[in-house]
């Protein structure tokens, strides 16, 4: 029984559970930026400046640098990686796609940009994450939505904000502002059954991915229509985030600032690229949409104590504190759709928890079925980290002393037994002290 | 009288004399015992009454029976160690340990969280607590007198201890039924009969161990109370019955057999006031007492199994009342037929009431287990989980001989003698014999209830036979040849010596009571025996003695070889005869205990549930208390589905580890593949859409694991877990890799990977294999892309391998040729 007193032991999977050496809650911001060539630093300087303004600590490296390493003395020395090196066929130093995936599995976040030149290392890493880049030299082509500055191949396309994912956490204001996006690069595809991926931005229905240098399409395009992913993100089961953008130019100063004039004459003064790029980076590097649960408590409603086990039909209260990471600080979470389940194979109780300034609370009565139950909070919303918490408790039947006494329906039996006792007493009294022939015969 | 005593002394003198003269090889203990007994008797011979001598001899024989009963069950402790055996005993031991630690009331309310995850199990309400309480009381008592013994030792030695008591109870019963001499025989038989020792060797800490004692003692008290008609004895019967109810579910046998006895006595017109008193008191007290056991609860008034007792009780009351009227009414003889008709009517109406109540739903109909006693195919069709247990299989005729040897031959003779000289109590033993032999034929497990009855009746038969042939009145010499005959054999092993003494002494006292208190039967026999010449008598007695010797040898051999294996530790013999211990089970359970999280949930077939909880201290999904068929079926479904289907079930049930027993490596036949069809059948019973037994057979209807086996079988979870990486293993130079030694085939599906589980531990001989259930993958890979990339990767992989972790330059497509390239060169130089 003493062991049972540690009831909270169960499985409590916080968002931090996977990261042994990584602090992924946003407080540390060491970013490794890998570049094809260091000139990108200059051509994309607006983007990097924005990151530096957000207090990211950027380290620029060429992707073929022979000194590349992520791990030093068994610890990861970066928290996030920006992979602006689409042409990397093979990384330098101690880095390859496998180490990158290990980095993700350890909770690190990666932002990957592709281009029409795409190297095997990037493709392999994307493949590990469930994203399939089109072949090298392919590009997204849209003959109906392209910018006037296009070189005639219709690869500088305009992506409509209508095809943007409607999640402010991931895309920020980009959807609301409604500016179109300039895109020049490669398309991606993914398995539609892969529930971990989110299609942030897709091409229009007239877009496809093919080699623009080939005049005729010899084979079916790699991606077609809305299945052409321009921007896609992965939130792994350990809540590590990986962003894939098909176009490296998407982040460039040119695209951030250039006005847009589409082939059919629509104009806008500025592209939405900057808004989306920054929002996406914030999300991928876990500056937004991060939740944590703490202070899980459950106790009897009656006397506010936590017993080592519950008994059937107890009234209990379940408490948990939810925090959201907003602007570099942990703030109380305001969502009101968090549900609590009380599960023994199937959920016996499912209630929506009341939110009191981040303090979520649920009250319910333990079902009249004994067993080993779990309090399960499974909060999985687009844009937020997946929050799963399971706390195991056991529900016992009544003790032998806890049953109801003197129930009314038993009174006939009480009466009968007591009358029997009285009768037996009287009878024995008569038998013993009444002198007659009757008892004699009875004895024999 | 005096002459008789002296002859007896002379026998003893002869005995001791022969011992001292030609017993250079005689063991000291024995001769001492003999000498001391003879020296005790010699000086007081003139004072000693025959009764005293008989008592002394009875006492010695019973002591020897007790000791030999105890000793012959210790083979397992000597061969292996003091360890709890098999499956159920592990739970009994675990709950006993819990009770001694936490007290009785906590035990009664114990909610076992390690069993039946996530349903849990209320232990107090689902067991017969008699066993635990008994050892708890012994433990408490020993500690009170400052003997600090561990509860495990008590549990291990409880069954042998109680088997000694069973011998005493059997003696008492037989004495009531026949004579004291037969009683001594019966005590000696039951002490060593393999049919009983199979369930009561040291370490087999199960309900049956104490229940057979309770059974025999209850029967003895019942016979005693029927004989005397005393309230005291019937109260004792009820109390003993209560102990039996608290100890074993087999109490149903008592509560049906005793009413049948009463009913038959009524039919035989042997009704008496004694019967009325004893049964009425026994039934009412027994009913109230039995309802105090939480597991039994209201069953005695609500189920069909107990209705016979209630019906007979009602009938007996009516009979007594009519009988009373009969004696009171003047000229009742004229109305004899009316009374008879009235009786029949009452009997039928009682029967009708029970039937009506059953149909109305007040009384639960017969349970499935009971049906399977009448229809041996019932369980196979409707309750595969009962049929899957090996001890629920029908008995083969060989096992009758194996378990009872000579006794099974004497058994009908004894029954015939009882029928021939019928009285109230002998009706009982005959009924017992009839029912027990039927049940023993249906289920091998119920051999246990037959054994005491066989011992009693065989003892009666033997005693009656020896009454003819070993009578000293006609020839004193007839007994003396018996005595040296055992001297010749005494240089055998020790347990046999004990047995030998028993037969010797059980035979010896015969002359004395035979002469002293001649009963009717004995006078008859005296007349008969005079016909037979003394030489023939001698020959017959020698033959009987030889047969008894063979019996003792057989019993010892069977107990030591067949029934003394703990089954969690296996032993095999090398070519040079040395013993090789295979201790894989404990190895695996110890690994579980030390290397898995405390709350880890282990999925295995239900056979191993108690052991995992007891030895591994980990939560199990199903165990040997097979109360929830659908939960077991779920586990069976997981085992017989393919990996991804199984993974769904395992996630639903929060399984962390899967444990399978695999015997193909060393040829252990009790493994999970051999049990696998039962898993399929049980799963099919609950999930007929997903699992079909037919899919697991080949087209010819065979169950094969080799190349021709059905593909569903070769890809189910159980197959994969058992044979994972077995294809890489060559057990023998003469056989191909992946050769299963249990089924003697080369397995059909060799090189496969496990997707959702990973191997965690495999024991030395591969008997136990434990797998860890993997979490869902952190990422999902894009299948097409990966295939392409991996093909390409192989181009570089060679260069990577050679360079290893050394600093290497990366490769970038279309890299602008900046003159920085010199930097690389400098680094390389």
Short mmCIF file of N, CA, C and O in Angstrom, two decimals, chain B residues 139-219:
data_model
loop_
_atom_site.label_atom_id
_atom_site.label_comp_id
_atom_site.label_asym_id
_atom_site.label_seq_id
_atom_site.Cartn_x
_atom_site.Cartn_y
_atom_site.Cartn_z
N UNK B 139 1.93 -19.55 10.79
CA UNK B 139 3.00 -18.55 10.85
C UNK B 139 2.92 -17.74 12.14
O UNK B 139 3.90 -17.54 12.86
N UNK B 140 1.73 -17.30 12.45
CA UNK B 140 1.51 -16.52 13.66
C UNK B 140 1.87 -17.33 14.91
O UNK B 140 2.55 -16.84 15.81
N UNK B 141 1.44 -18.56 14.90
CA UNK B 141 1.70 -19.41 16.07
C UNK B 141 3.20 -19.63 16.25
O UNK B 141 3.73 -19.49 17.35
N UNK B 142 3.88 -19.96 15.15
CA UNK B 142 5.32 -20.21 15.26
C UNK B 142 6.07 -18.96 15.71
O UNK B 142 7.02 -19.03 16.48
N UNK B 143 5.62 -17.84 15.22
CA UNK B 143 6.29 -16.61 15.65
C UNK B 143 5.98 -16.30 17.10
O UNK B 143 6.81 -15.72 17.80
N UNK B 144 4.79 -16.70 17.53
CA UNK B 144 4.43 -16.45 18.92
C UNK B 144 5.35 -17.24 19.85
O UNK B 144 5.73 -16.76 20.91
N UNK B 145 5.71 -18.44 19.43
CA UNK B 145 6.62 -19.20 20.29
C UNK B 145 8.06 -18.99 19.84
O UNK B 145 8.93 -19.84 20.03
N UNK B 146 8.30 -17.87 19.22
CA UNK B 146 9.65 -17.43 18.87
C UNK B 146 10.39 -18.38 17.94
O UNK B 146 11.55 -18.69 18.14
N UNK B 147 9.68 -18.84 16.93
CA UNK B 147 10.37 -19.55 15.85
C UNK B 147 10.25 -18.67 14.62
O UNK B 147 9.21 -18.62 13.98
N UNK B 148 11.28 -17.93 14.31
CA UNK B 148 11.16 -16.95 13.22
C UNK B 148 11.31 -17.60 11.85
O UNK B 148 12.35 -17.51 11.21
N UNK B 149 10.28 -18.24 11.41
CA UNK B 149 10.34 -18.94 10.13
C UNK B 149 9.72 -18.05 9.06
O UNK B 149 8.80 -17.27 9.33
N UNK B 150 10.26 -18.13 7.87
CA UNK B 150 9.70 -17.32 6.78
C UNK B 150 8.43 -17.95 6.26
O UNK B 150 8.29 -19.17 6.26
N UNK B 151 7.51 -17.10 5.82
CA UNK B 151 6.21 -17.61 5.40
C UNK B 151 6.36 -18.56 4.21
O UNK B 151 5.55 -19.47 4.01
N UNK B 152 7.42 -18.37 3.40
CA UNK B 152 7.57 -19.24 2.24
C UNK B 152 7.78 -20.69 2.66
O UNK B 152 7.23 -21.60 2.05
N UNK B 153 8.56 -20.88 3.73
CA UNK B 153 8.80 -22.25 4.18
C UNK B 153 7.49 -22.89 4.63
O UNK B 153 7.23 -24.07 4.35
N UNK B 154 6.66 -22.11 5.29
CA UNK B 154 5.38 -22.66 5.72
C UNK B 154 4.55 -23.04 4.51
O UNK B 154 3.95 -24.11 4.45
N UNK B 155 4.56 -22.16 3.53
CA UNK B 155 3.77 -22.45 2.33
C UNK B 155 4.28 -23.69 1.61
O UNK B 155 3.50 -24.51 1.13
N UNK B 156 5.59 -23.83 1.56
CA UNK B 156 6.16 -24.98 0.85
C UNK B 156 5.79 -26.28 1.55
O UNK B 156 5.41 -27.26 0.93
N UNK B 157 5.88 -26.27 2.88
CA UNK B 157 5.70 -27.53 3.60
C UNK B 157 4.28 -27.76 4.09
O UNK B 157 4.02 -28.72 4.79
N UNK B 158 3.37 -26.87 3.74
CA UNK B 158 2.01 -27.01 4.24
C UNK B 158 1.33 -28.25 3.68
O UNK B 158 0.70 -29.01 4.41
N UNK B 159 1.48 -28.46 2.38
CA UNK B 159 0.79 -29.60 1.77
C UNK B 159 1.28 -30.94 2.32
O UNK B 159 0.45 -31.80 2.66
N UNK B 160 2.58 -31.18 2.45
CA UNK B 160 3.02 -32.42 3.08
C UNK B 160 2.52 -32.56 4.51
O UNK B 160 2.09 -33.64 4.93
N UNK B 161 2.52 -31.46 5.22
CA UNK B 161 2.04 -31.49 6.60
C UNK B 161 0.58 -31.92 6.63
O UNK B 161 0.19 -32.78 7.42
N UNK B 162 -0.21 -31.37 5.73
CA UNK B 162 -1.62 -31.70 5.73
C UNK B 162 -1.89 -33.09 5.17
O UNK B 162 -2.88 -33.70 5.51
N UNK B 163 -0.99 -33.57 4.31
CA UNK B 163 -1.23 -34.91 3.80
C UNK B 163 -1.08 -35.92 4.93
O UNK B 163 -1.75 -36.95 4.94
N UNK B 164 -0.22 -35.62 5.92
CA UNK B 164 -0.15 -36.47 7.11
C UNK B 164 -1.46 -36.45 7.85
O UNK B 164 -1.99 -37.50 8.25
N UNK B 165 -2.02 -35.25 7.98
CA UNK B 165 -3.32 -35.15 8.66
C UNK B 165 -4.40 -35.89 7.87
O UNK B 165 -5.30 -36.49 8.46
N UNK B 166 -4.30 -35.85 6.55
CA UNK B 166 -5.27 -36.58 5.73
C UNK B 166 -5.21 -38.07 6.05
O UNK B 166 -6.24 -38.74 6.13
N UNK B 167 -4.00 -38.56 6.24
CA UNK B 167 -3.86 -39.98 6.59
C UNK B 167 -4.62 -40.27 7.88
O UNK B 167 -5.33 -41.28 7.98
N UNK B 168 -4.50 -39.37 8.85
CA UNK B 168 -5.21 -39.59 10.10
C UNK B 168 -6.72 -39.54 9.89
O UNK B 168 -7.47 -40.38 10.41
N UNK B 169 -7.15 -38.56 9.11
CA UNK B 169 -8.59 -38.44 8.87
C UNK B 169 -9.12 -39.66 8.14
O UNK B 169 -10.21 -40.15 8.44
N UNK B 170 -8.34 -40.16 7.21
CA UNK B 170 -8.76 -41.36 6.47
C UNK B 170 -8.83 -42.55 7.41
O UNK B 170 -9.74 -43.38 7.32
N UNK B 171 -7.87 -42.62 8.32
CA UNK B 171 -7.91 -43.69 9.32
C UNK B 171 -9.21 -43.63 10.11
O UNK B 171 -9.90 -44.65 10.29
N UNK B 172 -9.54 -42.43 10.56
CA UNK B 172 -10.75 -42.28 11.37
C UNK B 172 -11.99 -42.67 10.56
O UNK B 172 -12.87 -43.38 11.06
N UNK B 173 -12.04 -42.23 9.31
CA UNK B 173 -13.20 -42.54 8.48
C UNK B 173 -13.33 -44.04 8.28
O UNK B 173 -14.40 -44.63 8.46
N UNK B 174 -12.21 -44.67 7.93
CA UNK B 174 -12.27 -46.10 7.66
C UNK B 174 -12.61 -46.87 8.92
O UNK B 174 -13.29 -47.89 8.89
N UNK B 175 -12.11 -46.36 10.02
CA UNK B 175 -12.42 -47.02 11.29
C UNK B 175 -13.92 -46.98 11.54
O UNK B 175 -14.52 -47.96 12.00
N UNK B 176 -14.53 -45.85 11.24
CA UNK B 176 -15.97 -45.75 11.41
C UNK B 176 -16.70 -46.69 10.46
O UNK B 176 -17.72 -47.26 10.80
N UNK B 177 -16.15 -46.82 9.27
CA UNK B 177 -16.85 -47.58 8.25
C UNK B 177 -16.67 -49.08 8.45
O UNK B 177 -17.58 -49.86 8.23
N UNK B 178 -15.44 -49.48 8.83
CA UNK B 178 -15.19 -50.91 8.84
C UNK B 178 -14.56 -51.34 10.14
O UNK B 178 -15.23 -51.70 11.06
N UNK B 179 -13.22 -51.21 10.16
CA UNK B 179 -12.57 -51.62 11.40
C UNK B 179 -11.29 -50.82 11.54
O UNK B 179 -10.84 -50.15 10.62
N UNK B 180 -10.69 -50.95 12.68
CA UNK B 180 -9.47 -50.23 12.93
C UNK B 180 -8.33 -50.73 12.04
O UNK B 180 -7.53 -49.95 11.54
N UNK B 181 -8.32 -52.02 11.79
CA UNK B 181 -7.25 -52.58 10.95
C UNK B 181 -7.32 -52.00 9.54
O UNK B 181 -6.33 -51.55 8.96
N UNK B 182 -8.55 -51.97 9.02
CA UNK B 182 -8.73 -51.37 7.69
C UNK B 182 -8.31 -49.92 7.72
O UNK B 182 -7.71 -49.40 6.77
N UNK B 183 -8.57 -49.28 8.82
CA UNK B 183 -8.22 -47.87 8.97
C UNK B 183 -6.72 -47.67 8.86
O UNK B 183 -6.26 -46.73 8.20
N UNK B 184 -5.97 -48.57 9.51
CA UNK B 184 -4.52 -48.44 9.44
C UNK B 184 -4.03 -48.62 8.02
O UNK B 184 -3.17 -47.88 7.53
N UNK B 185 -4.61 -49.59 7.32
CA UNK B 185 -4.26 -49.78 5.92
C UNK B 185 -4.56 -48.52 5.12
O UNK B 185 -3.73 -48.03 4.35
N UNK B 186 -5.77 -47.99 5.34
CA UNK B 186 -6.20 -46.82 4.56
C UNK B 186 -5.25 -45.65 4.81
O UNK B 186 -4.87 -44.93 3.89
N UNK B 187 -4.86 -45.47 6.08
CA UNK B 187 -3.95 -44.37 6.41
C UNK B 187 -2.64 -44.54 5.68
O UNK B 187 -2.09 -43.58 5.12
N UNK B 188 -2.14 -45.77 5.66
CA UNK B 188 -0.87 -46.02 4.98
C UNK B 188 -1.01 -45.78 3.49
O UNK B 188 -0.12 -45.20 2.86
N UNK B 189 -2.15 -46.20 2.91
CA UNK B 189 -2.34 -46.03 1.47
C UNK B 189 -2.39 -44.57 1.08
O UNK B 189 -1.72 -44.11 0.17
N UNK B 190 -3.25 -43.83 1.80
CA UNK B 190 -3.45 -42.44 1.39
C UNK B 190 -2.17 -41.64 1.59
O UNK B 190 -1.92 -40.65 0.89
N UNK B 191 -1.34 -42.08 2.53
CA UNK B 191 -0.10 -41.34 2.78
C UNK B 191 0.80 -41.36 1.56
O UNK B 191 1.51 -40.39 1.30
N UNK B 192 0.78 -42.45 0.82
CA UNK B 192 1.73 -42.54 -0.29
C UNK B 192 1.09 -42.62 -1.66
O UNK B 192 1.79 -42.63 -2.66
N UNK B 193 -0.24 -42.66 -1.72
CA UNK B 193 -0.88 -42.83 -3.03
C UNK B 193 -0.51 -41.68 -3.96
O UNK B 193 -0.69 -40.52 -3.62
N UNK B 194 -0.02 -41.98 -5.16
CA UNK B 194 0.41 -40.91 -6.07
C UNK B 194 -0.74 -40.00 -6.50
O UNK B 194 -0.53 -38.83 -6.77
N UNK B 195 -1.94 -40.55 -6.56
CA UNK B 195 -3.07 -39.72 -6.96
C UNK B 195 -3.26 -38.53 -6.06
O UNK B 195 -3.75 -37.49 -6.48
N UNK B 196 -2.89 -38.70 -4.83
CA UNK B 196 -3.00 -37.59 -3.89
C UNK B 196 -1.69 -36.82 -3.81
O UNK B 196 -1.69 -35.59 -3.76
N UNK B 197 -0.58 -37.52 -3.82
CA UNK B 197 0.68 -36.79 -3.67
C UNK B 197 0.97 -35.95 -4.90
O UNK B 197 1.77 -35.02 -4.83
N UNK B 198 0.30 -36.23 -6.02
CA UNK B 198 0.51 -35.38 -7.20
C UNK B 198 0.13 -33.95 -6.90
O UNK B 198 0.67 -33.03 -7.48
N UNK B 199 -0.83 -33.74 -6.02
CA UNK B 199 -1.29 -32.39 -5.72
C UNK B 199 -0.76 -31.88 -4.40
O UNK B 199 -1.17 -30.84 -3.93
N UNK B 200 0.09 -32.64 -3.74
CA UNK B 200 0.46 -32.19 -2.40
C UNK B 200 1.93 -32.38 -2.12
O UNK B 200 2.32 -32.54 -0.97
N UNK B 201 2.77 -32.36 -3.15
CA UNK B 201 4.19 -32.42 -2.86
C UNK B 201 4.63 -31.07 -2.29
O UNK B 201 3.93 -30.07 -2.42
N UNK B 202 5.77 -31.08 -1.65
CA UNK B 202 6.26 -29.86 -1.03
C UNK B 202 6.41 -28.79 -2.09
O UNK B 202 7.02 -29.03 -3.13
N UNK B 203 5.84 -27.65 -1.85
CA UNK B 203 5.94 -26.56 -2.80
C UNK B 203 4.69 -26.38 -3.63
O UNK B 203 4.45 -25.32 -4.17
N UNK B 204 3.90 -27.43 -3.71
CA UNK B 204 2.65 -27.29 -4.45
C UNK B 204 1.61 -26.75 -3.47
O UNK B 204 0.83 -27.48 -2.89
N UNK B 205 1.66 -25.45 -3.35
CA UNK B 205 0.90 -24.75 -2.31
C UNK B 205 -0.45 -24.38 -2.87
O UNK B 205 -0.68 -23.26 -3.29
N UNK B 206 -1.33 -25.36 -2.92
CA UNK B 206 -2.62 -25.09 -3.54
C UNK B 206 -3.75 -25.53 -2.64
O UNK B 206 -3.55 -26.27 -1.67
N UNK B 207 -4.95 -25.09 -3.00
CA UNK B 207 -6.12 -25.37 -2.18
C UNK B 207 -6.30 -26.86 -1.90
O UNK B 207 -6.67 -27.25 -0.81
N UNK B 208 -6.02 -27.67 -2.93
CA UNK B 208 -6.26 -29.10 -2.78
C UNK B 208 -5.45 -29.69 -1.64
O UNK B 208 -5.87 -30.66 -1.00
N UNK B 209 -4.30 -29.10 -1.39
CA UNK B 209 -3.42 -29.61 -0.35
C UNK B 209 -4.11 -29.74 0.99
O UNK B 209 -3.94 -30.73 1.70
N UNK B 210 -4.88 -28.71 1.34
CA UNK B 210 -5.56 -28.81 2.63
C UNK B 210 -6.99 -29.30 2.45
O UNK B 210 -7.60 -29.79 3.40
N UNK B 211 -7.51 -29.15 1.25
CA UNK B 211 -8.93 -29.46 1.08
C UNK B 211 -9.21 -30.95 1.20
O UNK B 211 -10.27 -31.33 1.68
N UNK B 212 -8.26 -31.79 0.77
CA UNK B 212 -8.52 -33.23 0.86
C UNK B 212 -8.59 -33.65 2.32
O UNK B 212 -9.42 -34.48 2.72
N UNK B 213 -7.76 -33.03 3.12
CA UNK B 213 -7.88 -33.29 4.56
C UNK B 213 -9.25 -32.88 5.06
O UNK B 213 -9.94 -33.64 5.74
N UNK B 214 -9.67 -31.65 4.70
CA UNK B 214 -10.97 -31.16 5.15
C UNK B 214 -12.09 -32.07 4.65
O UNK B 214 -13.03 -32.38 5.38
N UNK B 215 -11.94 -32.55 3.42
CA UNK B 215 -12.94 -33.44 2.84
C UNK B 215 -13.08 -34.72 3.64
O UNK B 215 -14.17 -35.11 4.06
N UNK B 216 -11.95 -35.36 3.89
CA UNK B 216 -11.99 -36.63 4.59
C UNK B 216 -12.46 -36.44 6.02
O UNK B 216 -13.20 -37.26 6.57
N UNK B 217 -12.04 -35.35 6.63
CA UNK B 217 -12.43 -35.12 8.02
C UNK B 217 -13.93 -34.84 8.10
O UNK B 217 -14.62 -35.33 9.00
N UNK B 218 -14.44 -34.08 7.14
CA UNK B 218 -15.88 -33.81 7.13
C UNK B 218 -16.66 -35.10 6.96
O UNK B 218 -17.66 -35.33 7.64
N UNK B 219 -16.19 -35.95 6.08
CA UNK B 219 -16.88 -37.22 5.86
C UNK B 219 -16.84 -38.08 7.11
O UNK B 219 -17.83 -38.73 7.48
#
